[in-house]
Each structure stands twice: as C-alpha cells, then as structure tokens.
Amino acid sequence: MVTAKEVPADKLIEKLAERLKKMQKIEIPSWAMYMKTGVYNELPPANEDWWYTRVASLLRKISIAEEPLGIGTLKTIYGGKKRNGTRPPHFRKGSGSIIRKALQQLEQAGLVTTIPGKGRKLAPAGQGLIDEVSKEILKELSS
C-alpha cells in the first residue's frame, strides 16, 4: 500500500487540492480573498485557489503525524519569519482562524475526526483518499 510519505509532497498536495475542489464539500470562505495566512506576511496569497492548497496541506500533515495534531501545533507548523525592517526577524505563528475553519470543513466532509483534548486525527475516509491519490502519483512517476 502506498502512503503519503512515499510520494513527493508538492505533487500530493497539488493532486489532493484538485480532488477536494471536485468533491465540492470544501468551500472557499467569503473572507479568504482578503485574509493573510499569518502576521508575518504583508499580502494575502496571490493564487485564487490557495484555500484548497492549504486544506490539502493540512490533510497531508495530519496523515503523516503519528499522534493527533491540535490547532496550536498546526499554527506553529504554518508559521514563518516576520521581517522587522532593520531589526532582526523573529518567528511568528500562522493564522489560527484559517486552520480552524479548514479543519472544520474537513470534519464536515468526513475526512478528519476530533479526539477531545488531543486534536484532530485522520478518519478512514481521509486515509483512503490520501492512499488513492498517492497511488495515482506513484503510477505517474513510475511510467
């Protein structure tokens, strides 16, 4: 069986984003076109479909994790370096609102489940989706 660890992350996230867009269970929020992905950014993402990419990336991160991931951990993972002009840059966490809304959509789609007090874990449907997409990518790379 092919897993998410055995295929390149960029190809997996790209294919997952396309698949999630076709499923029509994940919708871009109305505020997403104006939202920055963290305080360390100056502008919102240039890609119009960045929401699907972020949701696919979250799904991949949760699938690779050995234990449930909470929003605080994911905020740290999606954080970045804030440039302060002439002062030294410092690390800042990513947007919790984006992560929270994306995880809620993944839960409603049945791809992620919540473990109270611990975080989010991949549901069997989510694991099946990732394995299926990973298998497609491996076929493409081997041919």
Short mmCIF file of N, CA, C and O in Angstrom, two decimals:
data_model
loop_
_atom_site.label_atom_id
_atom_site.label_comp_id
_atom_site.label_asym_id
_atom_site.label_seq_id
_atom_site.Cartn_x
_atom_site.Cartn_y
_atom_site.Cartn_z
N MET A 1 0.84 -1.17 0.00
CA MET A 1 0.00 0.00 0.00
C MET A 1 0.89 1.25 0.00
O MET A 1 1.87 1.33 0.72
N VAL A 2 0.54 2.21 -0.81
CA VAL A 2 1.30 3.46 -0.95
C VAL A 2 0.77 4.47 0.06
O VAL A 2 -0.44 4.65 0.21
N THR A 3 1.69 5.15 0.75
CA THR A 3 1.29 6.16 1.73
C THR A 3 1.78 7.54 1.30
O THR A 3 2.51 7.68 0.32
N ALA A 4 1.40 8.55 2.06
CA ALA A 4 1.77 9.94 1.75
C ALA A 4 3.26 10.17 1.90
O ALA A 4 3.81 11.08 1.28
N LYS A 5 3.94 9.36 2.68
CA LYS A 5 5.37 9.53 2.89
C LYS A 5 6.20 9.06 1.70
O LYS A 5 7.36 9.42 1.58
N GLU A 6 5.61 8.25 0.83
CA GLU A 6 6.35 7.64 -0.27
C GLU A 6 6.30 8.44 -1.57
O GLU A 6 6.94 8.06 -2.54
N VAL A 7 5.53 9.52 -1.61
CA VAL A 7 5.42 10.34 -2.82
C VAL A 7 5.85 11.77 -2.50
O VAL A 7 5.80 12.20 -1.34
N PRO A 8 6.28 12.53 -3.51
CA PRO A 8 6.68 13.92 -3.27
C PRO A 8 5.51 14.75 -2.71
O PRO A 8 4.38 14.66 -3.21
N ALA A 9 5.79 15.55 -1.70
CA ALA A 9 4.75 16.32 -1.02
C ALA A 9 4.08 17.32 -1.96
O ALA A 9 2.85 17.47 -1.91
N ASP A 10 4.85 17.99 -2.81
CA ASP A 10 4.25 19.00 -3.68
C ASP A 10 3.25 18.40 -4.66
O ASP A 10 2.18 18.96 -4.88
N LYS A 11 3.57 17.25 -5.21
CA LYS A 11 2.65 16.59 -6.15
C LYS A 11 1.40 16.09 -5.42
O LYS A 11 0.29 16.20 -5.93
N LEU A 12 1.59 15.55 -4.21
CA LEU A 12 0.46 15.05 -3.44
C LEU A 12 -0.49 16.19 -3.07
O LEU A 12 -1.71 16.07 -3.23
N ILE A 13 0.05 17.29 -2.61
CA ILE A 13 -0.79 18.43 -2.21
C ILE A 13 -1.53 19.00 -3.41
O ILE A 13 -2.72 19.31 -3.33
N GLU A 14 -0.85 19.08 -4.54
CA GLU A 14 -1.49 19.60 -5.76
C GLU A 14 -2.65 18.72 -6.20
O GLU A 14 -3.76 19.21 -6.49
N LYS A 15 -2.43 17.40 -6.22
CA LYS A 15 -3.49 16.46 -6.63
C LYS A 15 -4.64 16.43 -5.62
O LYS A 15 -5.81 16.37 -5.99
N LEU A 16 -4.29 16.48 -4.32
CA LEU A 16 -5.33 16.49 -3.28
C LEU A 16 -6.18 17.75 -3.39
O LEU A 16 -7.40 17.69 -3.23
N ALA A 17 -5.55 18.88 -3.68
CA ALA A 17 -6.28 20.14 -3.82
C ALA A 17 -7.28 20.05 -4.98
O ALA A 17 -8.43 20.48 -4.86
N GLU A 18 -6.84 19.47 -6.10
CA GLU A 18 -7.74 19.28 -7.25
C GLU A 18 -8.90 18.37 -6.87
O GLU A 18 -10.06 18.64 -7.21
N ARG A 19 -8.61 17.29 -6.15
CA ARG A 19 -9.64 16.32 -5.77
C ARG A 19 -10.64 16.95 -4.80
O ARG A 19 -11.85 16.76 -4.92
N LEU A 20 -10.14 17.73 -3.84
CA LEU A 20 -11.02 18.40 -2.88
C LEU A 20 -11.92 19.43 -3.56
O LEU A 20 -13.07 19.61 -3.19
N LYS A 21 -11.37 20.09 -4.57
CA LYS A 21 -12.16 21.08 -5.32
C LYS A 21 -13.30 20.40 -6.07
O LYS A 21 -14.42 20.90 -6.12
N LYS A 22 -13.02 19.22 -6.62
CA LYS A 22 -14.04 18.48 -7.36
C LYS A 22 -15.11 17.89 -6.43
O LYS A 22 -16.26 17.73 -6.83
N MET A 23 -14.73 17.56 -5.19
CA MET A 23 -15.66 16.97 -4.24
C MET A 23 -16.78 17.93 -3.86
O MET A 23 -17.86 17.52 -3.50
N GLN A 24 -16.52 19.21 -3.90
CA GLN A 24 -17.47 20.28 -3.58
C GLN A 24 -17.96 20.22 -2.13
O GLN A 24 -19.01 20.76 -1.81
N LYS A 25 -17.21 19.56 -1.26
CA LYS A 25 -17.55 19.58 0.17
C LYS A 25 -16.75 20.67 0.88
O LYS A 25 -17.11 21.09 1.96
N ILE A 26 -15.65 21.09 0.26
CA ILE A 26 -14.80 22.14 0.79
C ILE A 26 -15.10 23.41 0.00
O ILE A 26 -15.00 23.41 -1.22
N GLU A 27 -15.47 24.48 0.69
CA GLU A 27 -15.79 25.74 0.03
C GLU A 27 -14.87 26.84 0.52
O GLU A 27 -14.52 26.89 1.70
N ILE A 28 -14.52 27.74 -0.38
CA ILE A 28 -13.69 28.88 -0.01
C ILE A 28 -14.56 29.89 0.74
O ILE A 28 -15.59 30.31 0.23
N PRO A 29 -14.18 30.28 1.96
CA PRO A 29 -14.96 31.28 2.70
C PRO A 29 -14.94 32.64 1.98
O PRO A 29 -14.01 32.94 1.24
N SER A 30 -15.95 33.44 2.22
CA SER A 30 -16.05 34.74 1.53
C SER A 30 -14.91 35.67 1.91
O SER A 30 -14.50 36.51 1.12
N TRP A 31 -14.37 35.54 3.10
CA TRP A 31 -13.30 36.42 3.57
C TRP A 31 -11.92 35.98 3.13
O TRP A 31 -10.94 36.68 3.35
N ALA A 32 -11.79 34.82 2.50
CA ALA A 32 -10.49 34.25 2.19
C ALA A 32 -9.68 35.07 1.19
O ALA A 32 -8.45 35.05 1.23
N MET A 33 -10.35 35.82 0.33
CA MET A 33 -9.59 36.59 -0.67
C MET A 33 -8.87 37.79 -0.04
O MET A 33 -7.97 38.35 -0.64
N TYR A 34 -9.27 38.18 1.17
CA TYR A 34 -8.67 39.33 1.83
C TYR A 34 -7.73 38.94 2.96
O TYR A 34 -7.05 39.78 3.53
N MET A 35 -7.72 37.68 3.33
CA MET A 35 -7.02 37.20 4.52
C MET A 35 -5.56 36.90 4.24
O MET A 35 -5.23 36.25 3.26
N LYS A 36 -4.69 37.34 5.16
CA LYS A 36 -3.29 36.93 5.11
C LYS A 36 -3.19 35.58 5.83
O LYS A 36 -4.01 35.27 6.68
N THR A 37 -2.19 34.79 5.50
CA THR A 37 -2.07 33.48 6.13
C THR A 37 -1.30 33.54 7.45
O THR A 37 -1.14 32.53 8.11
N GLY A 38 -0.84 34.72 7.83
CA GLY A 38 -0.16 34.89 9.10
C GLY A 38 0.29 36.34 9.26
O GLY A 38 0.35 37.09 8.28
N VAL A 39 0.63 36.73 10.49
CA VAL A 39 1.05 38.11 10.73
C VAL A 39 2.40 38.41 10.09
O VAL A 39 2.75 39.58 9.91
N TYR A 40 3.13 37.38 9.74
CA TYR A 40 4.44 37.56 9.12
C TYR A 40 4.36 37.91 7.64
O TYR A 40 5.36 38.26 7.02
N ASN A 41 3.19 37.82 7.03
CA ASN A 41 3.00 38.15 5.62
C ASN A 41 2.53 39.58 5.45
O ASN A 41 1.84 40.12 6.31
N GLU A 42 2.89 40.17 4.31
CA GLU A 42 2.43 41.52 4.02
C GLU A 42 1.16 41.52 3.18
O GLU A 42 0.36 42.45 3.26
N LEU A 43 0.98 40.48 2.35
CA LEU A 43 -0.16 40.41 1.44
C LEU A 43 -0.84 39.05 1.52
O LEU A 43 -0.21 38.06 1.92
N PRO A 44 -2.11 38.98 1.12
CA PRO A 44 -2.76 37.66 1.03
C PRO A 44 -2.15 36.86 -0.12
O PRO A 44 -1.46 37.41 -0.98
N PRO A 45 -2.39 35.55 -0.17
CA PRO A 45 -1.83 34.72 -1.25
C PRO A 45 -2.29 35.19 -2.63
O PRO A 45 -3.43 35.63 -2.80
N ALA A 46 -1.40 35.08 -3.62
CA ALA A 46 -1.71 35.51 -4.98
C ALA A 46 -2.58 34.48 -5.72
O ALA A 46 -3.37 34.85 -6.59
N ASN A 47 -2.46 33.22 -5.37
CA ASN A 47 -3.23 32.15 -6.01
C ASN A 47 -4.69 32.22 -5.56
O ASN A 47 -4.97 32.28 -4.37
N GLU A 48 -5.61 32.21 -6.50
CA GLU A 48 -7.04 32.29 -6.17
C GLU A 48 -7.53 31.04 -5.44
O GLU A 48 -8.45 31.11 -4.64
N ASP A 49 -6.94 29.90 -5.73
CA ASP A 49 -7.36 28.63 -5.11
C ASP A 49 -6.44 28.22 -3.96
O ASP A 49 -6.25 27.04 -3.69
N TRP A 50 -5.89 29.20 -3.25
CA TRP A 50 -4.96 28.88 -2.17
C TRP A 50 -5.65 28.13 -1.03
O TRP A 50 -5.00 27.37 -0.32
N TRP A 51 -6.95 28.32 -0.90
CA TRP A 51 -7.66 27.66 0.20
C TRP A 51 -7.60 26.13 0.05
O TRP A 51 -7.34 25.42 1.01
N TYR A 52 -7.82 25.65 -1.18
CA TYR A 52 -7.78 24.21 -1.42
C TYR A 52 -6.38 23.65 -1.18
O TYR A 52 -6.21 22.55 -0.67
N THR A 53 -5.37 24.44 -1.55
CA THR A 53 -3.99 24.01 -1.32
C THR A 53 -3.71 23.90 0.17
O THR A 53 -3.08 22.95 0.63
N ARG A 54 -4.17 24.88 0.96
CA ARG A 54 -3.94 24.86 2.40
C ARG A 54 -4.68 23.69 3.05
O ARG A 54 -4.15 23.01 3.92
N VAL A 55 -5.91 23.43 2.62
CA VAL A 55 -6.68 22.31 3.18
C VAL A 55 -6.01 20.98 2.83
O VAL A 55 -5.90 20.09 3.69
N ALA A 56 -5.52 20.86 1.60
CA ALA A 56 -4.83 19.63 1.20
C ALA A 56 -3.53 19.46 2.00
O ALA A 56 -3.20 18.35 2.42
N SER A 57 -2.84 20.55 2.24
CA SER A 57 -1.61 20.51 3.02
C SER A 57 -1.90 20.09 4.47
O SER A 57 -1.15 19.29 5.06
N LEU A 58 -2.97 20.62 5.04
CA LEU A 58 -3.37 20.23 6.39
C LEU A 58 -3.71 18.74 6.44
O LEU A 58 -3.32 18.04 7.39
N LEU A 59 -4.41 18.26 5.44
CA LEU A 59 -4.79 16.85 5.39
C LEU A 59 -3.53 15.97 5.34
O LEU A 59 -3.44 14.96 6.03
N ARG A 60 -2.55 16.39 4.55
CA ARG A 60 -1.29 15.65 4.46
C ARG A 60 -0.55 15.67 5.78
O ARG A 60 -0.05 14.65 6.25
N LYS A 61 -0.46 16.83 6.42
CA LYS A 61 0.24 16.95 7.71
C LYS A 61 -0.40 16.05 8.77
O LYS A 61 0.30 15.38 9.53
N ILE A 62 -1.72 16.03 8.80
CA ILE A 62 -2.43 15.20 9.78
C ILE A 62 -2.21 13.72 9.50
O ILE A 62 -2.07 12.92 10.41
N SER A 63 -2.13 13.37 8.20
CA SER A 63 -1.94 11.96 7.85
C SER A 63 -0.53 11.47 8.21
O SER A 63 -0.35 10.31 8.57
N ILE A 64 0.44 12.34 8.12
CA ILE A 64 1.82 11.95 8.41
C ILE A 64 2.08 11.88 9.91
O ILE A 64 2.90 11.09 10.36
N ALA A 65 1.37 12.71 10.67
CA ALA A 65 1.59 12.77 12.12
C ALA A 65 1.25 11.44 12.78
O ALA A 65 0.28 10.78 12.42
N GLU A 66 2.04 11.09 13.77
CA GLU A 66 1.83 9.83 14.48
C GLU A 66 0.79 9.96 15.58
O GLU A 66 0.21 8.97 16.02
N GLU A 67 0.57 11.19 16.05
CA GLU A 67 -0.43 11.42 17.09
C GLU A 67 -1.32 12.57 16.64
O GLU A 67 -0.99 13.29 15.70
N PRO A 68 -2.47 12.75 17.28
CA PRO A 68 -3.38 13.83 16.87
C PRO A 68 -2.72 15.21 16.97
O PRO A 68 -1.92 15.47 17.87
N LEU A 69 -3.04 16.07 16.00
CA LEU A 69 -2.48 17.42 15.97
C LEU A 69 -3.54 18.44 16.37
O LEU A 69 -4.65 18.42 15.84
N GLY A 70 -3.17 19.34 17.27
CA GLY A 70 -4.07 20.41 17.67
C GLY A 70 -3.83 21.66 16.85
O GLY A 70 -2.87 21.75 16.08
N ILE A 71 -4.68 22.64 17.02
CA ILE A 71 -4.57 23.88 16.26
C ILE A 71 -3.29 24.63 16.62
O ILE A 71 -2.63 25.20 15.76
N GLY A 72 -2.89 24.61 17.89
CA GLY A 72 -1.66 25.28 18.31
C GLY A 72 -0.43 24.72 17.62
O GLY A 72 0.45 25.46 17.19
N THR A 73 -0.37 23.40 17.51
CA THR A 73 0.75 22.76 16.82
C THR A 73 0.75 23.12 15.34
O THR A 73 1.80 23.42 14.76
N LEU A 74 -0.42 23.11 14.73
CA LEU A 74 -0.51 23.44 13.32
C LEU A 74 -0.19 24.91 13.07
O LEU A 74 0.40 25.25 12.03
N LYS A 75 -0.53 25.79 14.00
CA LYS A 75 -0.17 27.20 13.87
C LYS A 75 1.35 27.36 13.85
O LYS A 75 1.88 28.15 13.08
N THR A 76 2.04 26.57 14.66
CA THR A 76 3.49 26.62 14.68
C THR A 76 4.07 26.07 13.38
O THR A 76 5.01 26.64 12.82
N ILE A 77 3.50 24.99 12.88
CA ILE A 77 3.98 24.38 11.63
C ILE A 77 3.83 25.36 10.47
O ILE A 77 4.72 25.48 9.62
N TYR A 78 2.71 26.09 10.43
CA TYR A 78 2.46 27.01 9.32
C TYR A 78 2.94 28.43 9.62
O TYR A 78 2.56 29.35 8.92
N GLY A 79 3.76 28.59 10.62
CA GLY A 79 4.32 29.90 10.95
C GLY A 79 5.45 30.28 10.01
O GLY A 79 5.82 29.54 9.11
N GLY A 80 6.00 31.46 10.25
CA GLY A 80 7.08 31.93 9.40
C GLY A 80 7.85 33.06 10.06
O GLY A 80 7.58 33.46 11.19
N LYS A 81 8.81 33.59 9.32
CA LYS A 81 9.67 34.63 9.83
C LYS A 81 9.10 36.01 9.53
O LYS A 81 8.83 36.33 8.37
N LYS A 82 8.87 36.81 10.57
CA LYS A 82 8.39 38.17 10.38
C LYS A 82 9.59 39.09 10.25
O LYS A 82 10.44 39.15 11.13
N ARG A 83 9.62 39.80 9.13
CA ARG A 83 10.71 40.75 8.90
C ARG A 83 10.35 42.07 9.55
O ARG A 83 9.26 42.59 9.37
N ASN A 84 11.26 42.62 10.30
CA ASN A 84 11.02 43.84 11.05
C ASN A 84 11.84 45.02 10.54
O ASN A 84 12.36 45.81 11.32
N GLY A 85 12.01 45.13 9.26
CA GLY A 85 12.81 46.23 8.71
C GLY A 85 14.28 46.02 9.03
O GLY A 85 14.86 44.99 8.71
N THR A 86 14.88 46.99 9.70
CA THR A 86 16.30 46.88 10.03
C THR A 86 16.54 46.04 11.28
O THR A 86 17.66 45.63 11.53
N ARG A 87 15.49 45.78 12.05
CA ARG A 87 15.62 44.95 13.23
C ARG A 87 15.67 43.47 12.83
O ARG A 87 15.20 43.11 11.76
N PRO A 88 16.19 42.61 13.68
CA PRO A 88 16.27 41.18 13.33
C PRO A 88 14.87 40.56 13.17
O PRO A 88 13.93 40.95 13.86
N PRO A 89 14.73 39.60 12.26
CA PRO A 89 13.44 38.91 12.10
C PRO A 89 13.19 37.95 13.26
O PRO A 89 14.12 37.47 13.90
N HIS A 90 11.90 37.68 13.52
CA HIS A 90 11.50 36.76 14.57
C HIS A 90 10.41 35.83 14.05
O HIS A 90 9.61 36.21 13.20
N PHE A 91 10.35 34.64 14.62
CA PHE A 91 9.33 33.67 14.22
C PHE A 91 7.97 34.08 14.76
O PHE A 91 7.84 34.52 15.90
N ARG A 92 6.94 33.94 13.92
CA ARG A 92 5.56 34.19 14.33
C ARG A 92 4.70 33.01 13.86
O ARG A 92 4.94 32.44 12.79
N LYS A 93 3.70 32.69 14.63
CA LYS A 93 2.80 31.59 14.29
C LYS A 93 1.87 31.98 13.15
O LYS A 93 1.61 33.15 12.91
N GLY A 94 1.33 30.96 12.46
CA GLY A 94 0.38 31.17 11.38
C GLY A 94 -1.01 31.48 11.90
O GLY A 94 -1.27 31.46 13.11
N SER A 95 -1.92 31.74 10.98
CA SER A 95 -3.28 32.11 11.34
C SER A 95 -4.06 30.91 11.89
O SER A 95 -4.23 29.90 11.21
N GLY A 96 -4.57 31.06 13.10
CA GLY A 96 -5.37 30.01 13.71
C GLY A 96 -6.76 29.93 13.12
O GLY A 96 -7.36 28.86 13.03
N SER A 97 -7.28 31.06 12.66
CA SER A 97 -8.63 31.09 12.07
C SER A 97 -8.68 30.27 10.79
O SER A 97 -9.62 29.50 10.58
N ILE A 98 -7.67 30.42 9.95
CA ILE A 98 -7.62 29.66 8.70
C ILE A 98 -7.55 28.17 9.00
O ILE A 98 -8.30 27.37 8.42
N ILE A 99 -6.69 27.79 9.92
CA ILE A 99 -6.53 26.38 10.27
C ILE A 99 -7.82 25.83 10.87
O ILE A 99 -8.28 24.75 10.51
N ARG A 100 -8.43 26.58 11.77
CA ARG A 100 -9.66 26.15 12.43
C ARG A 100 -10.78 25.93 11.42
O ARG A 100 -11.45 24.90 11.42
N LYS A 101 -11.00 26.90 10.53
CA LYS A 101 -12.08 26.79 9.54
C LYS A 101 -11.81 25.63 8.57
O LYS A 101 -12.73 24.91 8.19
N ALA A 102 -10.56 25.46 8.17
CA ALA A 102 -10.22 24.38 7.25
C ALA A 102 -10.46 23.02 7.91
O ALA A 102 -11.01 22.10 7.28
N LEU A 103 -10.07 22.89 9.17
CA LEU A 103 -10.29 21.62 9.88
C LEU A 103 -11.78 21.35 10.08
O LEU A 103 -12.22 20.20 10.01
N GLN A 104 -12.55 22.41 10.34
CA GLN A 104 -14.00 22.23 10.48
C GLN A 104 -14.60 21.73 9.17
O GLN A 104 -15.47 20.85 9.16
N GLN A 105 -14.13 22.26 8.04
CA GLN A 105 -14.63 21.79 6.74
C GLN A 105 -14.22 20.34 6.48
O GLN A 105 -15.00 19.56 5.96
N LEU A 106 -12.99 20.00 6.85
CA LEU A 106 -12.54 18.62 6.68
C LEU A 106 -13.35 17.66 7.56
O LEU A 106 -13.65 16.54 7.15
N GLU A 107 -13.72 18.12 8.75
CA GLU A 107 -14.56 17.30 9.63
C GLU A 107 -15.95 17.08 9.04
O GLU A 107 -16.48 15.99 9.07
N GLN A 108 -16.54 18.15 8.51
CA GLN A 108 -17.86 18.04 7.91
C GLN A 108 -17.84 17.15 6.67
O GLN A 108 -18.82 16.48 6.37
N ALA A 109 -16.70 17.13 5.97
CA ALA A 109 -16.57 16.26 4.80
C ALA A 109 -16.31 14.81 5.20
O ALA A 109 -16.34 13.92 4.35
N GLY A 110 -16.03 14.57 6.48
CA GLY A 110 -15.80 13.21 6.96
C GLY A 110 -14.39 12.71 6.77
O GLY A 110 -14.13 11.51 6.83
N LEU A 111 -13.43 13.61 6.53
CA LEU A 111 -12.05 13.21 6.28
C LEU A 111 -11.19 13.25 7.54
O LEU A 111 -10.12 12.64 7.58
N VAL A 112 -11.64 14.00 8.56
CA VAL A 112 -10.89 14.16 9.80
C VAL A 112 -11.84 13.98 10.97
O VAL A 112 -13.02 14.34 10.88
N THR A 113 -11.34 13.42 12.06
CA THR A 113 -12.15 13.30 13.28
C THR A 113 -11.46 14.02 14.43
O THR A 113 -10.24 14.18 14.43
N THR A 114 -12.24 14.43 15.41
CA THR A 114 -11.71 15.11 16.59
C THR A 114 -11.57 14.15 17.74
O THR A 114 -12.48 13.36 18.02
N ILE A 115 -10.44 14.22 18.41
CA ILE A 115 -10.23 13.47 19.64
C ILE A 115 -10.23 14.51 20.76
O ILE A 115 -9.32 15.34 20.81
N PRO A 116 -11.24 14.51 21.61
CA PRO A 116 -11.36 15.56 22.63
C PRO A 116 -10.12 15.69 23.50
O PRO A 116 -9.60 14.70 24.00
N GLY A 117 -9.64 16.92 23.61
CA GLY A 117 -8.48 17.20 24.44
C GLY A 117 -7.15 16.91 23.81
O GLY A 117 -6.11 17.21 24.37
N LYS A 118 -7.14 16.32 22.62
CA LYS A 118 -5.87 15.96 21.99
C LYS A 118 -5.68 16.62 20.62
O LYS A 118 -4.58 17.01 20.29
N GLY A 119 -6.71 16.71 19.81
CA GLY A 119 -6.57 17.31 18.49
C GLY A 119 -7.33 16.56 17.42
O GLY A 119 -8.29 15.85 17.69
N ARG A 120 -6.88 16.71 16.19
CA ARG A 120 -7.53 16.09 15.04
C ARG A 120 -6.70 14.92 14.54
O ARG A 120 -5.47 14.94 14.55
N LYS A 121 -7.43 13.90 14.08
CA LYS A 121 -6.81 12.69 13.54
C LYS A 121 -7.49 12.36 12.22
O LYS A 121 -8.66 12.70 12.02
N LEU A 122 -6.81 11.68 11.34
CA LEU A 122 -7.36 11.32 10.05
C LEU A 122 -8.43 10.25 10.20
O LEU A 122 -8.23 9.25 10.90
N ALA A 123 -9.55 10.45 9.52
CA ALA A 123 -10.63 9.47 9.51
C ALA A 123 -10.32 8.42 8.42
O ALA A 123 -9.50 8.66 7.54
N PRO A 124 -10.97 7.26 8.48
CA PRO A 124 -10.73 6.24 7.45
C PRO A 124 -10.99 6.75 6.02
O PRO A 124 -10.26 6.39 5.09
N ALA A 125 -12.01 7.60 5.85
CA ALA A 125 -12.29 8.15 4.51
C ALA A 125 -11.14 9.03 4.04
O ALA A 125 -10.76 9.02 2.86
N GLY A 126 -10.57 9.80 4.96
CA GLY A 126 -9.43 10.66 4.63
C GLY A 126 -8.20 9.86 4.28
O GLY A 126 -7.47 10.18 3.35
N GLN A 127 -7.97 8.79 5.05
CA GLN A 127 -6.83 7.91 4.76
C GLN A 127 -6.99 7.25 3.40
O GLN A 127 -6.03 7.14 2.65
N GLY A 128 -8.21 6.83 3.08
CA GLY A 128 -8.47 6.23 1.78
C GLY A 128 -8.22 7.19 0.64
O GLY A 128 -7.63 6.82 -0.39
N LEU A 129 -8.64 8.44 0.82
CA LEU A 129 -8.42 9.46 -0.20
C LEU A 129 -6.94 9.71 -0.43
O LEU A 129 -6.46 9.75 -1.58
N ILE A 130 -6.19 9.84 0.65
CA ILE A 130 -4.75 10.09 0.52
C ILE A 130 -4.03 8.90 -0.11
O ILE A 130 -3.17 9.07 -0.98
N ASP A 131 -4.40 7.69 0.28
CA ASP A 131 -3.79 6.50 -0.30
C ASP A 131 -4.10 6.39 -1.79
O ASP A 131 -3.23 6.03 -2.59
N GLU A 132 -5.33 6.71 -2.16
CA GLU A 132 -5.74 6.66 -3.56
C GLU A 132 -4.96 7.66 -4.41
O GLU A 132 -4.44 7.32 -5.48
N VAL A 133 -4.83 8.87 -3.93
CA VAL A 133 -4.10 9.91 -4.66
C VAL A 133 -2.61 9.57 -4.71
O VAL A 133 -1.96 9.75 -5.74
N SER A 134 -2.07 9.03 -3.61
CA SER A 134 -0.66 8.63 -3.57
C SER A 134 -0.38 7.53 -4.60
O SER A 134 0.65 7.54 -5.27
N LYS A 135 -1.31 6.61 -4.72
CA LYS A 135 -1.16 5.52 -5.69
C LYS A 135 -1.15 6.06 -7.11
O LYS A 135 -0.34 5.63 -7.93
N GLU A 136 -2.03 7.03 -7.41
CA GLU A 136 -2.06 7.65 -8.73
C GLU A 136 -0.73 8.34 -9.04
O GLU A 136 -0.20 8.22 -10.14
N ILE A 137 -0.20 9.05 -8.07
CA ILE A 137 1.05 9.79 -8.27
C ILE A 137 2.20 8.82 -8.50
O ILE A 137 3.05 9.05 -9.37
N LEU A 138 2.24 7.74 -7.74
CA LEU A 138 3.30 6.75 -7.91
C LEU A 138 3.24 6.12 -9.29
O LEU A 138 4.28 5.86 -9.91
N LYS A 139 2.02 5.87 -9.81
CA LYS A 139 1.87 5.32 -11.17
C LYS A 139 2.43 6.31 -12.20
O LYS A 139 3.10 5.92 -13.14
N GLU A 140 2.10 7.60 -12.02
CA GLU A 140 2.57 8.63 -12.95
C GLU A 140 4.10 8.73 -12.93
O GLU A 140 4.74 8.90 -13.97
N LEU A 141 4.69 8.64 -11.74
CA LEU A 141 6.15 8.77 -11.62
C LEU A 141 6.87 7.56 -12.17
O LEU A 141 7.98 7.70 -12.70
N SER A 142 6.27 6.38 -12.03
CA SER A 142 6.94 5.17 -12.49
C SER A 142 6.84 4.96 -14.01
O SER A 142 7.64 4.24 -14.59
N SER A 143 5.85 5.59 -14.63
CA SER A 143 5.70 5.38 -16.08
C SER A 143 6.49 6.38 -16.89
O SER A 143 7.21 7.17 -16.48
#
